[in-house]
mmCIF file of N, CA, C and O in Angstrom:
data_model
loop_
_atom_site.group_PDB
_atom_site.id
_atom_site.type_symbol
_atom_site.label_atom_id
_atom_site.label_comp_id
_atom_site.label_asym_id
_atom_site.label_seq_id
_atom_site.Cartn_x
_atom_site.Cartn_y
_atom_site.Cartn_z
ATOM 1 N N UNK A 1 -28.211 15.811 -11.812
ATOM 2 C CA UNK A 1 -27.024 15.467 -12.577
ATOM 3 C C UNK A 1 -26.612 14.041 -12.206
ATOM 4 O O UNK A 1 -26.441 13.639 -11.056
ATOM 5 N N UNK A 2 -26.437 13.125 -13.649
ATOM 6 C CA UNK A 2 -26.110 11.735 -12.823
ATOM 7 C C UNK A 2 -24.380 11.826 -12.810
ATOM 8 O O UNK A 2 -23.718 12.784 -13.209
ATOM 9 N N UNK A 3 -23.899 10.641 -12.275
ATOM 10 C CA UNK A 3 -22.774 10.283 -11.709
ATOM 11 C C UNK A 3 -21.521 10.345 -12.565
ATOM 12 O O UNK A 3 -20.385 10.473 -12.107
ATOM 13 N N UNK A 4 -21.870 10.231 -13.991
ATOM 14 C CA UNK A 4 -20.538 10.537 -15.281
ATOM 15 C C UNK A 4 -20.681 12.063 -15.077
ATOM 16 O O UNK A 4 -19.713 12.553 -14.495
ATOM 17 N N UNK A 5 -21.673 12.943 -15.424
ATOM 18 C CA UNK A 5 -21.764 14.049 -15.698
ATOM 19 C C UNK A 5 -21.046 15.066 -14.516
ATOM 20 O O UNK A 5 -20.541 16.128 -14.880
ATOM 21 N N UNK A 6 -21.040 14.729 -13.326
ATOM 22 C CA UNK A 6 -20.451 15.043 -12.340
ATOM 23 C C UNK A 6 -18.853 14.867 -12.201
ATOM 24 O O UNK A 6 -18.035 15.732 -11.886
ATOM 25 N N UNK A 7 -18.612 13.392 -12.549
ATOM 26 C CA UNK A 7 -17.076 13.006 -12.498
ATOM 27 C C UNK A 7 -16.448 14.298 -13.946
ATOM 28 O O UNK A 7 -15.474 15.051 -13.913
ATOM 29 N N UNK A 8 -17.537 14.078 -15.116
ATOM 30 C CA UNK A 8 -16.894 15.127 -16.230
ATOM 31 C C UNK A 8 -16.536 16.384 -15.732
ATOM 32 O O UNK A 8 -15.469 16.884 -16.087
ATOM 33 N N UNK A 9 -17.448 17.089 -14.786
ATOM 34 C CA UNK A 9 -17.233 18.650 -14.481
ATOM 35 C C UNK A 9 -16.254 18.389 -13.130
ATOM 36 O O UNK A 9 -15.674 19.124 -12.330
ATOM 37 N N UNK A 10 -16.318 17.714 -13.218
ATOM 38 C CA UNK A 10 -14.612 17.764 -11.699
ATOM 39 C C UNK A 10 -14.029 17.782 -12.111
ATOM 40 O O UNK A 10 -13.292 18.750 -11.922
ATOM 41 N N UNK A 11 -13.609 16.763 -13.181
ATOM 42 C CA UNK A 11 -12.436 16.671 -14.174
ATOM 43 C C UNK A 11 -11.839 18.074 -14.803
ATOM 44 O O UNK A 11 -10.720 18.586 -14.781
ATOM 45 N N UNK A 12 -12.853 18.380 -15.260
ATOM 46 C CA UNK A 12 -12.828 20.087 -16.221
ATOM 47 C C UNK A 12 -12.600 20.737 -14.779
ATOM 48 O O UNK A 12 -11.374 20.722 -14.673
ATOM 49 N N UNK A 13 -12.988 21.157 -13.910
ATOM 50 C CA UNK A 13 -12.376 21.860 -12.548
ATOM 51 C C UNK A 13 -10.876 21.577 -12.442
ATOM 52 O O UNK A 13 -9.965 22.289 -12.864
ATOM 53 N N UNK A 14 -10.787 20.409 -11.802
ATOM 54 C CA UNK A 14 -9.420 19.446 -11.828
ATOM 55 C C UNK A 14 -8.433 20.616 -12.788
ATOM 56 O O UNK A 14 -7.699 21.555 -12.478
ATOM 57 N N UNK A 15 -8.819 20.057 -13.950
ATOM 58 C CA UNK A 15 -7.551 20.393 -15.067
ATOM 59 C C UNK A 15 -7.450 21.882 -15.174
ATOM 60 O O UNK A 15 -6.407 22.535 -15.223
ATOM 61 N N UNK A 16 -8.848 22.388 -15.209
ATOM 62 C CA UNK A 16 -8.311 23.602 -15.237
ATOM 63 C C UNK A 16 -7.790 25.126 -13.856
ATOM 64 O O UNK A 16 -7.680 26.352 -13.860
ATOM 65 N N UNK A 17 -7.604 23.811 -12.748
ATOM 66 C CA UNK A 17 -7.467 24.747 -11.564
ATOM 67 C C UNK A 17 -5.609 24.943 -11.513
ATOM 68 O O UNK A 17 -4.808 24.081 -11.874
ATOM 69 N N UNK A 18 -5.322 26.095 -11.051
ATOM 70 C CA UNK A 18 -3.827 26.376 -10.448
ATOM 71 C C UNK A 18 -3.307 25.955 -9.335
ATOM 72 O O UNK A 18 -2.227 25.467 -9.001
ATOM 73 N N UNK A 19 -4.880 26.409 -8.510
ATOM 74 C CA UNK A 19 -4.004 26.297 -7.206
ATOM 75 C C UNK A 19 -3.931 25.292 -6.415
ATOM 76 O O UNK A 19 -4.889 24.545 -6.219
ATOM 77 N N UNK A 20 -2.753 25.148 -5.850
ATOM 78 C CA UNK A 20 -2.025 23.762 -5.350
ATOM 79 C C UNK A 20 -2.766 23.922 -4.412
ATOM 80 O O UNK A 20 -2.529 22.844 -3.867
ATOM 81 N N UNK A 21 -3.563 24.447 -3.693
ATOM 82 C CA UNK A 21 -4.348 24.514 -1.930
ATOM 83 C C UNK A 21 -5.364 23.323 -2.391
ATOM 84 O O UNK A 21 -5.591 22.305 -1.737
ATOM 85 N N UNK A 22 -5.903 23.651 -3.605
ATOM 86 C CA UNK A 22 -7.465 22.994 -3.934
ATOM 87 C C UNK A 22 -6.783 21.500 -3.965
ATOM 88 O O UNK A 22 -6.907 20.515 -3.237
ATOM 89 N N UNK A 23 -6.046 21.765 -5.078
ATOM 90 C CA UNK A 23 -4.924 20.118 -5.142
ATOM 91 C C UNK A 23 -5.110 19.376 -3.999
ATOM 92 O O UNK A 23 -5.933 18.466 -3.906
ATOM 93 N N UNK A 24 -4.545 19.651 -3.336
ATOM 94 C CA UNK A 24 -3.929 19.039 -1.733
ATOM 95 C C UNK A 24 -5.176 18.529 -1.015
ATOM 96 O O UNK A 24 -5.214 17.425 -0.472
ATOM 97 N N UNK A 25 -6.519 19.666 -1.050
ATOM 98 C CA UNK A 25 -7.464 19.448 -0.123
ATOM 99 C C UNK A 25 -8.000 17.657 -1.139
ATOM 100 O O UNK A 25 -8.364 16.558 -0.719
ATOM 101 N N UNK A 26 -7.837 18.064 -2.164
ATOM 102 C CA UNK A 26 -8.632 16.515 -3.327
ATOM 103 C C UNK A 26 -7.977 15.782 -2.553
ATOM 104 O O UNK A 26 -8.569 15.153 -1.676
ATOM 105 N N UNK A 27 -6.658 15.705 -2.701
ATOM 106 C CA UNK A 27 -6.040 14.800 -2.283
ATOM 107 C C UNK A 27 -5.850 14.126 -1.071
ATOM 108 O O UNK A 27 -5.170 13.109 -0.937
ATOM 109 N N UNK A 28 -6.508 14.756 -0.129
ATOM 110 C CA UNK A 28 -6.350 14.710 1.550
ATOM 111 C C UNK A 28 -8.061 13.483 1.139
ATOM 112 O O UNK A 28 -8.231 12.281 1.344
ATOM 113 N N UNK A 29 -8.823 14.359 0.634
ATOM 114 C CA UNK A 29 -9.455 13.417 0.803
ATOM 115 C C UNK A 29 -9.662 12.552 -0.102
ATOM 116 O O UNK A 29 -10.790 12.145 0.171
ATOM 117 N N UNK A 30 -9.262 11.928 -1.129
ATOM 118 C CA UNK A 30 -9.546 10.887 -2.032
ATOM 119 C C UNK A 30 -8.231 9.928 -0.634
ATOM 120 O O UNK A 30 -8.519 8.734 -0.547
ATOM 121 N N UNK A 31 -7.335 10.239 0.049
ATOM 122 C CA UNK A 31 -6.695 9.511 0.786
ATOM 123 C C UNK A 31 -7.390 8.964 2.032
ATOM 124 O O UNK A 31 -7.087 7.869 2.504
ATOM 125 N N UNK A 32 -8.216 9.660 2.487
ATOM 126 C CA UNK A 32 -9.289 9.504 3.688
ATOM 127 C C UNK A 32 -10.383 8.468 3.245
ATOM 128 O O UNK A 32 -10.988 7.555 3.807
ATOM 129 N N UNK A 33 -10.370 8.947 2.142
ATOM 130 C CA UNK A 33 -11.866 7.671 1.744
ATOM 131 C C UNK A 33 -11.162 6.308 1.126
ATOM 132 O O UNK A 33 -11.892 5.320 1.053
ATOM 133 N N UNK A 34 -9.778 6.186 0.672
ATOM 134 C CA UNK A 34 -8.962 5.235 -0.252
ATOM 135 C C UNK A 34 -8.023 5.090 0.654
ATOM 136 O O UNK A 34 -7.022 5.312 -0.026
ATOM 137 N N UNK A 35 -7.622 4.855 1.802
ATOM 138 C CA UNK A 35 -6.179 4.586 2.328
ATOM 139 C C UNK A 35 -5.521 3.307 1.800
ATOM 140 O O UNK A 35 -6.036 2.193 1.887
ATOM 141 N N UNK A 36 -4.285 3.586 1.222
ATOM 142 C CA UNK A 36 -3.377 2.666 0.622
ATOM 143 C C UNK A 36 -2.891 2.023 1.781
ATOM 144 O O UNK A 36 -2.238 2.403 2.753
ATOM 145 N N UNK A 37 -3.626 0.410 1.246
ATOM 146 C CA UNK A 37 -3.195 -0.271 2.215
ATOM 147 C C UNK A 37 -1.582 -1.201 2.258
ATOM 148 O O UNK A 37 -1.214 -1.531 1.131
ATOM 149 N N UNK A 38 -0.938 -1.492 3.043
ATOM 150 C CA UNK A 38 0.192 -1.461 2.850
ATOM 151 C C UNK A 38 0.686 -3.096 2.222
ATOM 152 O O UNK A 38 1.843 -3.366 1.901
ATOM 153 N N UNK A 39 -0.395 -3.986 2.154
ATOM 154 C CA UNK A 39 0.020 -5.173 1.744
ATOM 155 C C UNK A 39 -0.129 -4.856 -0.151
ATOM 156 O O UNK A 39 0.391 -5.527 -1.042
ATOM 157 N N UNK A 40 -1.067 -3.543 -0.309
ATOM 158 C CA UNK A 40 -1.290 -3.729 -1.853
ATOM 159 C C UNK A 40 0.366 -2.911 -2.237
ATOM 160 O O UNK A 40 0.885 -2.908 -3.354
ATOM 161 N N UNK A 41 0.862 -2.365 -1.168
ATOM 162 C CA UNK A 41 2.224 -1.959 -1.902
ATOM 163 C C UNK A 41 3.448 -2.822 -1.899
ATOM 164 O O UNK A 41 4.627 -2.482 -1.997
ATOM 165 N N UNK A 42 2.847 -4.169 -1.746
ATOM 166 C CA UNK A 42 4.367 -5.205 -1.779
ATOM 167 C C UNK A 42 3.801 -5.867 -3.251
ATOM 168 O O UNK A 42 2.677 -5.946 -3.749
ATOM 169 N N UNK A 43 5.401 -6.379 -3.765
ATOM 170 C CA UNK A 43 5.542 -6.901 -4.570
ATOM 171 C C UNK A 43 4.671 -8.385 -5.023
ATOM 172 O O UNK A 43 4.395 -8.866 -3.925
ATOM 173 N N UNK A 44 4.239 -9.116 -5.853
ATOM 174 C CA UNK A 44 3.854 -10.743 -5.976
ATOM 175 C C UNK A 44 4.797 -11.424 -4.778
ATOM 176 O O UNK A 44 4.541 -11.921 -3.681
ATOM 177 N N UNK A 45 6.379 -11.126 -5.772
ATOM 178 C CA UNK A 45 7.422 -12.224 -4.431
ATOM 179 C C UNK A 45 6.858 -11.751 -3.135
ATOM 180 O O UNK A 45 6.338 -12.541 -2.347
ATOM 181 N N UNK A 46 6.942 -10.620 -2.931
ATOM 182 C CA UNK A 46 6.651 -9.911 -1.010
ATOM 183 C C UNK A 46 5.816 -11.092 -1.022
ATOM 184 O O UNK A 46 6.356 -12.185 -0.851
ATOM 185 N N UNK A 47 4.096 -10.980 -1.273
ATOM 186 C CA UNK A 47 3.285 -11.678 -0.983
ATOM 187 C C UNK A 47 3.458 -13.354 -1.037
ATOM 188 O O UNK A 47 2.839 -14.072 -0.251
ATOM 189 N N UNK A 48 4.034 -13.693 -1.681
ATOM 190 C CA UNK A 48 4.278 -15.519 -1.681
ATOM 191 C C UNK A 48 5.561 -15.589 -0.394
ATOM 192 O O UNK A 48 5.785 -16.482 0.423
ATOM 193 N N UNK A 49 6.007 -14.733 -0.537
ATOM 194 C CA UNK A 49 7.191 -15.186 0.674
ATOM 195 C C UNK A 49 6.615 -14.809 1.973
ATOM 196 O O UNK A 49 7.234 -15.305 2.913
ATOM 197 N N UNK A 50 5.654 -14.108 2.287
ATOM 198 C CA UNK A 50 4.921 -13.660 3.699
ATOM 199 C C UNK A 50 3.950 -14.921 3.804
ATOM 200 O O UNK A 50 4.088 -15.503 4.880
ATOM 201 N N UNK A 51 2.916 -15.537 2.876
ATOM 202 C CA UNK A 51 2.149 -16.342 2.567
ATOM 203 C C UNK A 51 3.001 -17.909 2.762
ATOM 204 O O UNK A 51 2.579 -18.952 3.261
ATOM 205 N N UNK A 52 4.282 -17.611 2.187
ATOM 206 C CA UNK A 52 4.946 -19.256 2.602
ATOM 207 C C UNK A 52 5.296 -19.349 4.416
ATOM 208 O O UNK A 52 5.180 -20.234 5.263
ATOM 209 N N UNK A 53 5.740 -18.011 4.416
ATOM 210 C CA UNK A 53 5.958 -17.797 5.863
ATOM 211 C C UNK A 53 4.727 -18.129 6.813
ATOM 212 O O UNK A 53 4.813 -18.972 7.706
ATOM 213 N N UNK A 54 3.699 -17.477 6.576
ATOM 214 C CA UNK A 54 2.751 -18.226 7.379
ATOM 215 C C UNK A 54 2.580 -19.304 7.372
ATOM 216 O O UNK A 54 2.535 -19.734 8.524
ATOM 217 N N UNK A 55 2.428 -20.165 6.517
ATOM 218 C CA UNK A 55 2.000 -21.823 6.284
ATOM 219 C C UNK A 55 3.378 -22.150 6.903
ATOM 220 O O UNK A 55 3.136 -23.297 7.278
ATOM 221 N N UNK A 56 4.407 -21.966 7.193
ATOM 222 C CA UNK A 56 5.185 -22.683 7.974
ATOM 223 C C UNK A 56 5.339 -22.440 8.998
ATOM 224 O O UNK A 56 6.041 -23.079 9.782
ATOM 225 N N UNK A 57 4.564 -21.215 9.288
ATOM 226 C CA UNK A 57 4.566 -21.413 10.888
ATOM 227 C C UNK A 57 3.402 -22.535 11.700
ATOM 228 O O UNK A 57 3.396 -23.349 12.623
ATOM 229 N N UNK A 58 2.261 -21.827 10.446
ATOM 230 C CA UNK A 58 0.871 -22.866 10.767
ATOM 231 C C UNK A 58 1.377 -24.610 10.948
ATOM 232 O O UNK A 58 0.683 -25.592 11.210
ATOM 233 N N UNK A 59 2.501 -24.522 10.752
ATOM 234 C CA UNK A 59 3.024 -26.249 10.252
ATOM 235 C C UNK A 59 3.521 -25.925 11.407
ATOM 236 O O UNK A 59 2.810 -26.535 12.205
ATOM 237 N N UNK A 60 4.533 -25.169 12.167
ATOM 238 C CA UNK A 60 4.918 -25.485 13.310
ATOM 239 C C UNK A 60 6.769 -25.456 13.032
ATOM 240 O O UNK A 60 7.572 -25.703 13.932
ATOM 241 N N UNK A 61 7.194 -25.072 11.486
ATOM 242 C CA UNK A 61 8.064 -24.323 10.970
ATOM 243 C C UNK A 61 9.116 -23.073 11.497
ATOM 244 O O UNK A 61 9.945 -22.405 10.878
ATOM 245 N N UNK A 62 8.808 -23.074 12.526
ATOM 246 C CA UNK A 62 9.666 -21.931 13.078
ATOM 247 C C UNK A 62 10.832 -21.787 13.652
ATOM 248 O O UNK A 62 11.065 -22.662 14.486
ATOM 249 N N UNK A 63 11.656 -20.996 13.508
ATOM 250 C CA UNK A 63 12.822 -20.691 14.047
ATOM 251 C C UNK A 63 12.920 -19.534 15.164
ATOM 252 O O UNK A 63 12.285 -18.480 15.227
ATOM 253 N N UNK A 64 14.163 -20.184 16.250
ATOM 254 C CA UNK A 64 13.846 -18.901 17.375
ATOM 255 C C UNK A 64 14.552 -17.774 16.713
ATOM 256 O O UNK A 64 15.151 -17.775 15.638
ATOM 257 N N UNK A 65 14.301 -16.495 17.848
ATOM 258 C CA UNK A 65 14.819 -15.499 17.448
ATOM 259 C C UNK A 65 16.376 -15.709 17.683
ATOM 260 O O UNK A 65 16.854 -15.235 16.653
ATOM 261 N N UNK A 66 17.179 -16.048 18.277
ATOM 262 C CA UNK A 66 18.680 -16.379 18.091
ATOM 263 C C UNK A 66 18.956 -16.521 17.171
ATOM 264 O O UNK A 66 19.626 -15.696 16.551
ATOM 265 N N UNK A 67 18.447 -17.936 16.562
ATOM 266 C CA UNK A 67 18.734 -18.636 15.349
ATOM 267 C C UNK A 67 18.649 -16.906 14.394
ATOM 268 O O UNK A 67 19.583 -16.104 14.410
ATOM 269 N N UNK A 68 17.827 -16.763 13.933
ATOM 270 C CA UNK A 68 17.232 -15.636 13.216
ATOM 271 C C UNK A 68 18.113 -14.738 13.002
ATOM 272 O O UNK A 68 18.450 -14.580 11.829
ATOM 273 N N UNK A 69 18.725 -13.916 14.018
ATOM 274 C CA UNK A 69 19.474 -12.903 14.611
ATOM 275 C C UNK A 69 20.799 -13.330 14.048
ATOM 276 O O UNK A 69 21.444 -12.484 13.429
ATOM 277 N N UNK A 70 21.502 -15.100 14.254
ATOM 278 C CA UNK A 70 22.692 -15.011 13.749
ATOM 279 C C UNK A 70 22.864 -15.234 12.242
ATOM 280 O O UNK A 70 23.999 -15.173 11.769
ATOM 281 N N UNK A 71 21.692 -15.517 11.375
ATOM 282 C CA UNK A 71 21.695 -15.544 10.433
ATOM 283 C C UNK A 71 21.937 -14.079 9.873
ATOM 284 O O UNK A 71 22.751 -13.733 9.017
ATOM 285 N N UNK A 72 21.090 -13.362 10.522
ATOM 286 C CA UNK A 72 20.657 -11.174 10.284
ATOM 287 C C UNK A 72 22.665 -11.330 10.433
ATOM 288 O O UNK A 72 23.283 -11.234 9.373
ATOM 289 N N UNK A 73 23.400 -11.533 11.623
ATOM 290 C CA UNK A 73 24.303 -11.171 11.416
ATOM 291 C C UNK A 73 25.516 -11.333 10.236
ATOM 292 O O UNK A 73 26.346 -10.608 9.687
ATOM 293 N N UNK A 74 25.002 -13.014 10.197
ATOM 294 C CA UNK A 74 26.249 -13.376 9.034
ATOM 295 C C UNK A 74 25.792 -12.406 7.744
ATOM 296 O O UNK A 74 26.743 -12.248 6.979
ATOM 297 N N UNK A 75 24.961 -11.938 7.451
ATOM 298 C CA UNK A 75 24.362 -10.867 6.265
ATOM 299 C C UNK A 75 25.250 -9.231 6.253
ATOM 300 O O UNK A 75 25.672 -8.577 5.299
ATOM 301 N N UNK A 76 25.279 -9.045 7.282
ATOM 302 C CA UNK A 76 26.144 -7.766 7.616
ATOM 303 C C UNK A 76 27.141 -7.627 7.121
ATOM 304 O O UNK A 76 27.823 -6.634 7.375
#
């Protein structure tokens, strides 16, 4: 059996199964072989603002943690 014909009869399993046990076990492992990695769950902005953040540190851009901290506070 090639590789569509296989994905077809899982599918037809898939849809036509009830029980949530079988569910869960798919799912345990399509998560084991696929772990969602956590940078693909940030936003574009997330990524350009982590990405600007590095290049300014690489520049030498940095602020201490004080500084940092009283800024976190005036936010409160």
């Amino acid at each position: 059996m090639n590789i569509e014909a296989t994905k077809l009869e899982l599918m037809k399993l898939l849809l036509n199964t009830q029980k949530e046990s079988v569910l869960e076990k798919i799912k345990e492992i399509f998560q084991k072989e696929y772990p969602q990695d956590w940078w693909e769950e940030l936003s574009k902005e997330e990524h350009q603002e982590i990405e600007l953040g590095l290049k300014e540190a690489e520049n030498g851009q940095l602020k201490s943690h004080q500084d940092v901290m009283k800024l976190f506070n005036e936010w409160k």
